[in-house]
CSV table of C-alpha atoms and ligand atoms in Angstrom, one decimal:
chain,number,residue,atom,x,y,z
A,203,MET,CA,0.0,0.0,0.0
A,204,THR,CA,2.7,2.4,1.0
A,205,MET,CA,4.6,1.3,-2.1
A,206,LYS,CA,1.8,2.3,-4.3
A,207,ILE,CA,1.4,5.7,-2.7
A,208,HIS,CA,5.1,6.3,-3.1
A,209,ALA,CA,4.9,5.3,-6.7
A,210,ILE,CA,2.1,7.8,-7.3
A,211,THR,CA,3.8,10.5,-5.4
A,212,TYR,CA,7.1,10.0,-7.3
A,213,SER,CA,5.4,10.1,-10.7
A,214,MET,CA,3.5,13.3,-9.7
A,215,TRP,CA,6.8,14.9,-8.5
A,216,ALA,CA,8.4,13.9,-11.8
A,217,ALA,CA,5.7,15.5,-13.8
A,218,LEU,CA,5.8,18.6,-11.7
A,219,LEU,CA,9.6,18.8,-12.0
A,220,LEU,CA,9.4,18.4,-15.8
A,221,LEU,CA,6.9,21.3,-15.9
A,222,LEU,CA,9.1,23.5,-13.7
A,223,VAL,CA,12.2,22.7,-15.8
A,224,CYS,CA,10.4,23.6,-19.0
A,225,CYS,CA,8.9,26.8,-17.6
A,226,GLY,CA,12.2,27.7,-16.0
A,227,GLY,CA,14.0,27.1,-19.3
A,228,MET,CA,11.6,29.4,-21.2
A,229,GLY,CA,11.6,32.0,-18.4
A,230,SER,CA,15.3,32.3,-18.2
A,231,ARG,CA,15.7,32.4,-21.9
A,232,SER,CA,13.4,35.4,-22.2
A,233,ALA,CA,14.9,37.0,-19.0
A,234,ALA,CA,18.4,36.6,-20.2
A,235,LYS,CA,18.2,39.6,-22.5
A,236,ALA,CA,17.2,42.0,-19.7
A,237,GLU,CA,19.1,40.7,-16.6
A,238,PRO,CA,22.9,40.7,-16.2
A,239,GLU,CA,24.7,37.3,-16.1
A,240,VAL,CA,24.4,35.4,-12.8
A,241,ALA,CA,27.6,35.3,-10.8
A,242,ARG,CA,29.6,32.0,-11.2
A,243,VAL,CA,28.9,29.7,-8.3
A,244,VAL,CA,32.2,28.3,-7.0
A,245,ASP,CA,32.8,25.6,-4.6
A,246,VAL,CA,35.6,26.7,-2.3
A,247,PRO,CA,37.3,23.9,-0.3
A,248,GLU,CA,37.4,23.8,3.5
A,249,PHE,CA,40.8,24.7,4.8
A,250,ASN,CA,41.8,22.2,7.5
A,251,ALA,CA,43.5,24.0,10.4
A,252,ASP,CA,44.6,20.8,12.1
A,253,SER,CA,46.4,19.8,9.0
A,254,ALA,CA,48.1,23.2,8.7
A,255,TYR,CA,49.0,23.0,12.4
A,256,ALA,CA,50.7,19.6,11.9
A,257,TYR,CA,52.8,21.0,9.0
A,258,VAL,CA,53.9,23.9,11.3
A,259,ALA,CA,54.8,21.4,14.1
A,260,ARG,CA,56.7,19.2,11.6
A,261,GLN,CA,59.0,22.0,10.5
A,262,VAL,CA,59.6,23.1,14.1
A,263,ALA,CA,60.5,19.6,15.1
A,264,PHE,CA,63.6,19.8,12.8
A,265,GLY,CA,65.0,22.5,15.1
A,266,PRO,CA,65.8,26.1,14.0
A,267,ARG,CA,66.0,26.1,10.2
A,268,VAL,CA,69.0,28.5,10.2
A,269,PRO,CA,70.9,28.6,6.8
A,270,ASN,CA,74.0,26.3,6.8
A,271,SER,CA,72.5,24.1,9.5
A,272,GLU,CA,71.6,20.4,9.4
A,273,ALA,CA,68.0,21.3,10.4
A,274,HIS,CA,67.8,23.7,7.5
A,275,ARG,CA,68.9,21.0,5.0
A,276,ALA,CA,66.6,18.3,6.4
A,277,CYS,CA,63.6,20.6,6.5
A,278,GLY,CA,64.3,21.7,2.9
A,279,ASP,CA,64.2,18.1,1.8
A,280,TYR,CA,60.9,17.6,3.7
A,281,LEU,CA,59.3,20.7,2.0
A,282,VAL,CA,60.4,19.5,-1.5
A,283,GLN,CA,59.0,16.0,-0.8
A,284,GLN,CA,55.7,17.4,0.6
A,285,LEU,CA,55.1,19.6,-2.4
A,286,LYS,CA,55.8,16.6,-4.7
A,287,ASP,CA,53.4,14.4,-2.7
A,288,PHE,CA,50.8,17.1,-3.2
A,289,GLY,CA,51.2,16.9,-6.9
A,290,ALA,CA,53.1,20.1,-7.6
A,291,LEU,CA,55.9,20.4,-10.1
A,292,VAL,CA,58.9,21.3,-7.9
A,293,ASP,CA,61.8,23.5,-8.8
A,294,GLU,CA,64.7,24.5,-6.5
A,295,GLN,CA,67.0,27.4,-6.7
A,296,CYS,CA,70.2,26.5,-4.8
A,297,ASP,CA,73.1,29.0,-4.6
A,298,VAL,CA,75.4,30.7,-2.2
A,299,VAL,CA,74.5,34.2,-1.1
A,300,ASP,CA,76.5,36.5,1.1
A,301,ALA,CA,75.1,37.7,4.4
A,302,PHE,CA,75.6,41.3,5.6
A,303,ASP,CA,78.7,40.2,7.5
A,304,GLY,CA,80.1,38.2,4.5
A,305,THR,CA,79.1,34.8,5.8
A,306,PRO,CA,78.4,32.6,2.7
A,307,LEU,CA,74.9,31.1,3.1
A,308,GLN,CA,73.6,28.0,1.3
A,309,MET,CA,70.3,29.4,-0.1
A,310,ARG,CA,67.5,27.2,-1.3
A,311,ASN,CA,64.3,28.7,-2.7
A,312,ILE,CA,61.7,26.0,-3.2
A,313,ILE,CA,58.9,26.4,-5.8
A,314,GLY,CA,55.9,24.2,-6.3
A,315,SER,CA,53.8,24.8,-9.4
A,316,TYR,CA,50.3,23.7,-10.4
A,317,GLN,CA,49.2,23.8,-14.1
A,318,PRO,CA,52.6,25.1,-15.2
A,319,GLU,CA,51.2,25.5,-18.8
A,320,ASN,CA,48.4,27.8,-17.7
A,321,ARG,CA,49.2,31.5,-18.5
A,322,LYS,CA,46.8,32.8,-15.9
A,323,ARG,CA,48.7,32.4,-12.6
A,324,LEU,CA,48.8,33.3,-8.9
A,325,LEU,CA,51.8,33.5,-6.7
A,326,LEU,CA,51.6,32.5,-3.0
A,327,CYS,CA,54.7,32.8,-0.9
A,328,ALA,CA,56.2,32.6,2.6
A,329,HIS,CA,59.8,32.4,4.0
A,330,TRP,CA,60.9,29.1,5.5
A,331,ASP,CA,64.2,29.9,7.1
A,332,CYS,CA,64.7,30.9,10.8
A,333,ARG,CA,66.4,33.8,12.4
A,334,PRO,CA,69.8,32.8,13.9
A,335,TRP,CA,69.4,35.3,16.8
A,336,ALA,CA,66.6,36.0,19.3
A,337,ASP,CA,67.8,39.6,19.3
A,338,ASN,CA,64.4,40.9,20.5
A,339,ASP,CA,64.3,38.7,23.5
A,340,PRO,CA,63.6,40.3,26.9
A,341,ASP,CA,66.7,38.5,28.2
A,342,GLU,CA,70.0,39.6,26.7
A,343,LYS,CA,71.4,36.1,27.4
A,344,ASN,CA,69.2,34.8,24.6
A,345,TYR,CA,70.3,37.2,21.9
A,346,HIS,CA,72.6,34.6,20.2
A,347,THR,CA,70.1,31.7,20.5
A,348,PRO,CA,68.4,30.8,17.2
A,349,VAL,CA,64.6,31.0,17.2
A,350,ASP,CA,62.2,28.0,16.7
A,351,GLY,CA,60.4,30.2,14.2
A,352,ALA,CA,57.0,28.5,14.8
A,353,ASN,CA,55.2,31.7,13.8
A,354,ASP,CA,58.1,33.5,12.0
A,355,GLY,CA,58.6,31.1,9.2
A,356,ALA,CA,56.8,27.8,9.8
A,357,SER,CA,53.2,29.3,10.1
A,358,GLY,CA,53.1,30.7,6.5
A,359,VAL,CA,54.7,27.6,5.1
A,360,GLY,CA,52.3,25.4,7.0
A,361,VAL,CA,49.3,27.3,5.7
A,362,LEU,CA,50.6,27.0,2.1
A,363,LEU,CA,51.2,23.3,2.4
A,364,GLU,CA,47.6,22.9,3.4
A,365,VAL,CA,46.6,25.0,0.4
A,366,ALA,CA,48.8,22.8,-1.8
A,367,ARG,CA,47.0,19.7,-0.4
A,368,GLN,CA,43.6,21.3,-1.3
A,369,ILE,CA,44.7,22.3,-4.8
A,370,GLN,CA,45.7,18.7,-5.5
A,371,GLN,CA,42.2,17.6,-4.6
A,372,GLN,CA,40.4,20.4,-6.6
A,373,GLN,CA,42.2,22.6,-9.2
A,374,PRO,CA,41.3,26.3,-9.3
A,375,GLU,CA,40.8,28.0,-12.7
A,376,LEU,CA,44.3,29.6,-12.5
A,377,GLY,CA,47.7,28.0,-12.2
A,378,VAL,CA,49.3,28.5,-8.8
A,379,ASP,CA,53.0,28.9,-7.8
A,380,ILE,CA,53.8,28.3,-4.2
A,381,ILE,CA,57.3,29.7,-3.3
A,382,PHE,CA,59.1,29.1,-0.1
A,383,PHE,CA,61.7,31.8,0.0
A,384,ASP,CA,64.9,31.2,1.9
A,385,VAL,CA,67.2,33.5,3.8
A,386,GLU,CA,64.6,36.1,4.7
A,387,ASP,CA,65.6,36.5,8.3
A,388,TYR,CA,69.4,37.0,8.3
A,389,GLY,CA,69.0,40.8,8.5
A,390,VAL,CA,71.4,42.8,10.7
A,391,PRO,CA,70.7,42.0,14.4
A,392,GLN,CA,69.6,44.7,16.8
A,393,PHE,CA,72.7,44.2,18.9
A,394,MET,CA,74.7,45.3,15.8
A,395,ASP,CA,72.7,48.3,14.8
A,396,ASP,CA,75.9,50.2,13.8
A,397,VAL,CA,76.0,48.0,10.6
A,398,TYR,CA,74.3,49.2,7.4
A,399,ASP,CA,70.9,47.4,7.2
A,400,GLY,CA,69.5,48.2,3.8
A,401,ASN,CA,69.2,44.9,1.8
A,402,SER,CA,70.3,42.5,4.5
A,403,TRP,CA,66.8,41.0,4.7
A,404,CYS,CA,65.0,38.9,2.1
A,405,LEU,CA,68.0,37.6,0.3
A,406,GLY,CA,66.1,34.6,-1.2
A,407,SER,CA,63.3,36.7,-2.6
A,408,GLN,CA,65.8,39.2,-4.0
A,409,TYR,CA,67.5,36.3,-5.8
A,410,TRP,CA,64.2,34.9,-7.2
A,411,ALA,CA,62.9,38.3,-8.3
A,412,ARG,CA,66.2,38.9,-10.3
A,413,THR,CA,66.2,35.4,-11.6
A,414,PRO,CA,62.8,33.8,-11.6
A,415,HIS,CA,62.5,30.0,-11.8
A,416,VAL,CA,61.1,30.3,-15.3
A,417,SER,CA,62.1,33.0,-17.8
A,418,ASP,CA,59.4,35.8,-18.4
A,419,TYR,CA,57.6,34.6,-15.3
A,420,ASN,CA,54.4,36.5,-14.6
A,421,ALA,CA,51.5,36.2,-12.2
A,422,ARG,CA,48.2,38.2,-11.9
A,423,PHE,CA,49.2,39.0,-8.3
A,424,GLY,CA,51.0,37.6,-5.3
A,425,ILE,CA,50.2,37.0,-1.6
A,426,LEU,CA,52.9,36.7,1.0
A,427,LEU,CA,52.1,35.1,4.4
A,428,ASP,CA,54.4,36.1,7.3
A,429,MET,CA,53.7,35.2,10.9
A,430,VAL,CA,50.1,34.0,10.3
A,431,GLY,CA,49.8,31.7,13.4
A,432,GLY,CA,49.8,34.0,16.4
A,433,ARG,CA,46.9,34.1,18.9
A,434,ASP,CA,44.4,37.0,18.2
A,435,ALA,CA,46.5,38.3,15.4
A,436,THR,CA,45.3,41.4,13.6
A,437,PHE,CA,46.4,41.9,10.0
A,438,TYR,CA,46.2,45.6,9.2
A,439,LYS,CA,46.8,46.8,5.6
A,440,GLU,CA,50.6,46.9,5.3
A,441,GLY,CA,52.0,50.1,3.8
A,442,PHE,CA,54.0,48.9,0.8
A,443,SER,CA,51.1,46.6,-0.1
A,444,GLU,CA,48.7,49.6,-0.2
A,445,GLU,CA,51.2,51.4,-2.3
A,446,TYR,CA,51.9,48.6,-4.9
A,447,ALA,CA,48.8,46.4,-4.8
A,448,PRO,CA,45.8,48.2,-3.3
A,449,ALA,CA,43.3,46.3,-5.4
A,450,VAL,CA,44.7,43.0,-4.2
A,451,LEU,CA,44.4,44.1,-0.6
A,452,ASP,CA,40.8,45.1,-1.1
A,453,LYS,CA,40.0,41.7,-2.8
A,454,VAL,CA,41.6,39.7,0.1
A,455,TRP,CA,40.2,41.8,2.9
A,456,ASN,CA,36.7,41.6,1.4
A,457,LYS,CA,36.9,37.9,1.1
A,458,ALA,CA,38.1,37.6,4.7
A,459,HIS,CA,35.1,39.7,5.9
A,460,ALA,CA,32.7,37.7,3.7
A,461,ALA,CA,34.0,34.4,5.1
A,462,GLY,CA,33.5,35.6,8.7
A,463,TYR,CA,37.1,36.5,9.6
A,464,GLY,CA,36.7,40.3,9.7
A,465,LYS,CA,38.1,40.6,13.2
A,466,TYR,CA,41.5,39.3,12.0
A,467,PHE,CA,41.5,41.7,9.0
A,468,PRO,CA,40.7,45.3,10.1
A,469,LYS,CA,40.1,47.6,7.1
A,470,ARG,CA,42.7,50.0,8.4
A,471,SER,CA,46.2,51.1,7.4
A,472,GLY,CA,49.1,49.6,9.2
A,473,ASP,CA,52.9,50.0,9.2
A,474,TYR,CA,55.4,49.6,6.3
A,475,VAL,CA,57.3,46.4,6.6
A,476,THR,CA,60.5,45.4,4.7
A,477,ASP,CA,59.6,41.8,3.7
A,478,ASP,CA,59.7,39.4,0.7
A,479,HIS,CA,56.9,41.1,-1.1
A,480,LEU,CA,59.2,44.1,-1.8
A,481,PRO,CA,61.5,42.4,-4.3
A,482,VAL,CA,58.4,40.8,-5.8
A,483,ASN,CA,56.8,44.2,-6.3
A,484,ARG,CA,59.9,46.3,-7.1
A,485,ILE,CA,62.1,43.8,-9.0
A,486,ALA,CA,59.8,41.2,-10.5
A,487,ARG,CA,57.0,43.9,-10.9
A,488,ILE,CA,54.2,41.6,-9.7
A,489,PRO,CA,51.7,43.3,-7.4
A,490,CYS,CA,52.1,41.4,-4.2
A,491,ILE,CA,50.6,42.0,-0.7
A,492,ASP,CA,52.0,41.0,2.7
A,493,ILE,CA,49.6,39.5,5.3
A,494,ILE,CA,51.6,40.2,8.4
A,495,PRO,CA,50.3,40.9,12.0
A,496,MET,CA,50.3,44.3,13.6
A,497,MET,CA,49.6,44.2,17.2
A,498,ARG,CA,48.6,47.5,18.6
A,499,ASP,CA,49.0,46.7,22.3
A,500,SER,CA,51.9,44.3,22.2
A,501,GLU,CA,54.8,45.6,24.4
A,502,ARG,CA,57.8,44.0,22.8
A,503,SER,CA,57.1,44.3,19.1
A,504,SER,CA,54.3,45.4,16.7
A,505,PHE,CA,54.6,41.9,15.2
A,506,GLY,CA,53.6,40.3,18.6
A,507,ASP,CA,55.3,39.5,21.9
A,508,THR,CA,57.2,36.4,20.6
A,509,TRP,CA,58.8,38.0,17.6
A,510,HIS,CA,62.5,37.2,17.4
A,511,THR,CA,62.4,35.8,20.9
A,512,VAL,CA,63.0,32.2,22.2
A,513,ASN,CA,59.2,32.1,22.8
A,514,ASP,CA,58.4,31.9,19.1
A,515,ASN,CA,57.5,28.3,19.6
A,516,MET,CA,54.5,25.9,19.1
A,517,GLU,CA,52.9,27.0,22.4
A,518,HIS,CA,52.0,30.3,20.8
A,519,ILE,CA,50.5,28.9,17.6
A,520,ASP,CA,46.7,29.2,17.3
A,521,ARG,CA,44.8,27.1,14.9
A,522,ASN,CA,42.1,29.7,14.6
A,523,THR,CA,44.5,32.2,13.1
A,524,LEU,CA,45.8,29.6,10.7
A,525,LYS,CA,42.2,28.9,9.7
A,526,ALA,CA,41.3,32.6,9.2
A,527,VAL,CA,44.2,33.2,6.9
A,528,GLY,CA,44.1,29.8,5.1
A,529,GLN,CA,40.4,29.9,4.4
A,530,THR,CA,40.7,33.5,3.2
A,531,VAL,CA,43.5,32.5,0.7
A,532,LEU,CA,41.3,29.7,-0.6
A,533,GLU,CA,38.3,32.0,-1.0
A,534,VAL,CA,40.5,34.3,-3.1
A,535,ILE,CA,42.2,31.7,-5.3
A,536,TYR,CA,39.0,29.7,-6.1
A,537,ASN,CA,37.1,32.9,-7.0
A,538,GLU,CA,39.6,34.0,-9.6
A,539,GLU,CA,38.8,33.2,-13.2
B,711,LIG,C1,62.2,44.1,9.5
B,711,LIG,O1,62.1,43.9,10.7
B,711,LIG,C2,63.0,45.1,8.8
B,711,LIG,N1,61.4,43.4,8.7
B,711,LIG,C3,60.6,42.3,9.2
B,711,LIG,C4,60.6,41.2,8.3
B,711,LIG,C5,60.5,40.0,9.0
B,711,LIG,C6,61.4,39.5,9.9
B,711,LIG,N2,59.6,39.1,8.8
B,711,LIG,C7,59.9,38.1,9.6
B,711,LIG,N3,61.0,38.3,10.2
B,712,LIG,ZN1,61.9,37.2,11.5
């Protein structure tokens, strides 16, 4: 009995559906002339913050990834392998660069590319090296201790590894290049502030911007992630990003607000920061923004209390911040066409 009722109901629904489809088809055809095209509906993947957190912890477990150290070499191998496992075409730029004090540093920029043949591209980047000195530590005895770089280094890379994992599962419209820049954080230490500072930071990105991994490289825009794992981080609009890539900033901040992460992304101007996005903007001439925290009431540094201290460790990494930044990046890249 119930079977019969179901059968009747189903056929009735089918008939009704057929009617609706036909009418809808006619209706939309006549309406198409008058109304603007409907926005493309995109399926944006869910960023997994636990996964990103695990990639941060994995890097930190190698020890401080200071250039010329064993931890640096081993972590570099891990990053290359991870990008390959996530289906990227991996390129490396290995060379020796000179630090401000003449120390030769084994530099290794690591690039993972998706859809390398696609001419429409996006650039996502973060530095993966660690600072050799905790020169902003409250205790002077720690000045010569290298930092764990859980936030300063590993967080941006961890978020981008999770983005890579998502891209492998579902390709966006554009090709994507993920670049892990090396030797960002070997800038003149505060205890040597008599030394000329100028270009002592960002040596890996300077190298890449002068000699990209493919000739005539171009991308529609770039997003740099730096220190994106701190608790209650606030990402104000960084000064050089506003100067070189204001439209990119607006796009990213709007997506963050639409996705519910507005409290992390105040629509207000922040400081100017010398970071890896500068060579990308000035030398490679690709508009690139920097997502970097500015903490109004932090006492030790505007980048947060743990910046360049021995406390930049896993204890101070917050999955919620990784999620806010990672989901925002996914919203941006999957909405490009
Ligand atoms: C300066 O302090 C000049 N720039 C900050 C860039 C940086 C250091 N990002 C991470 N560590
Ligand atoms: Zn640093």
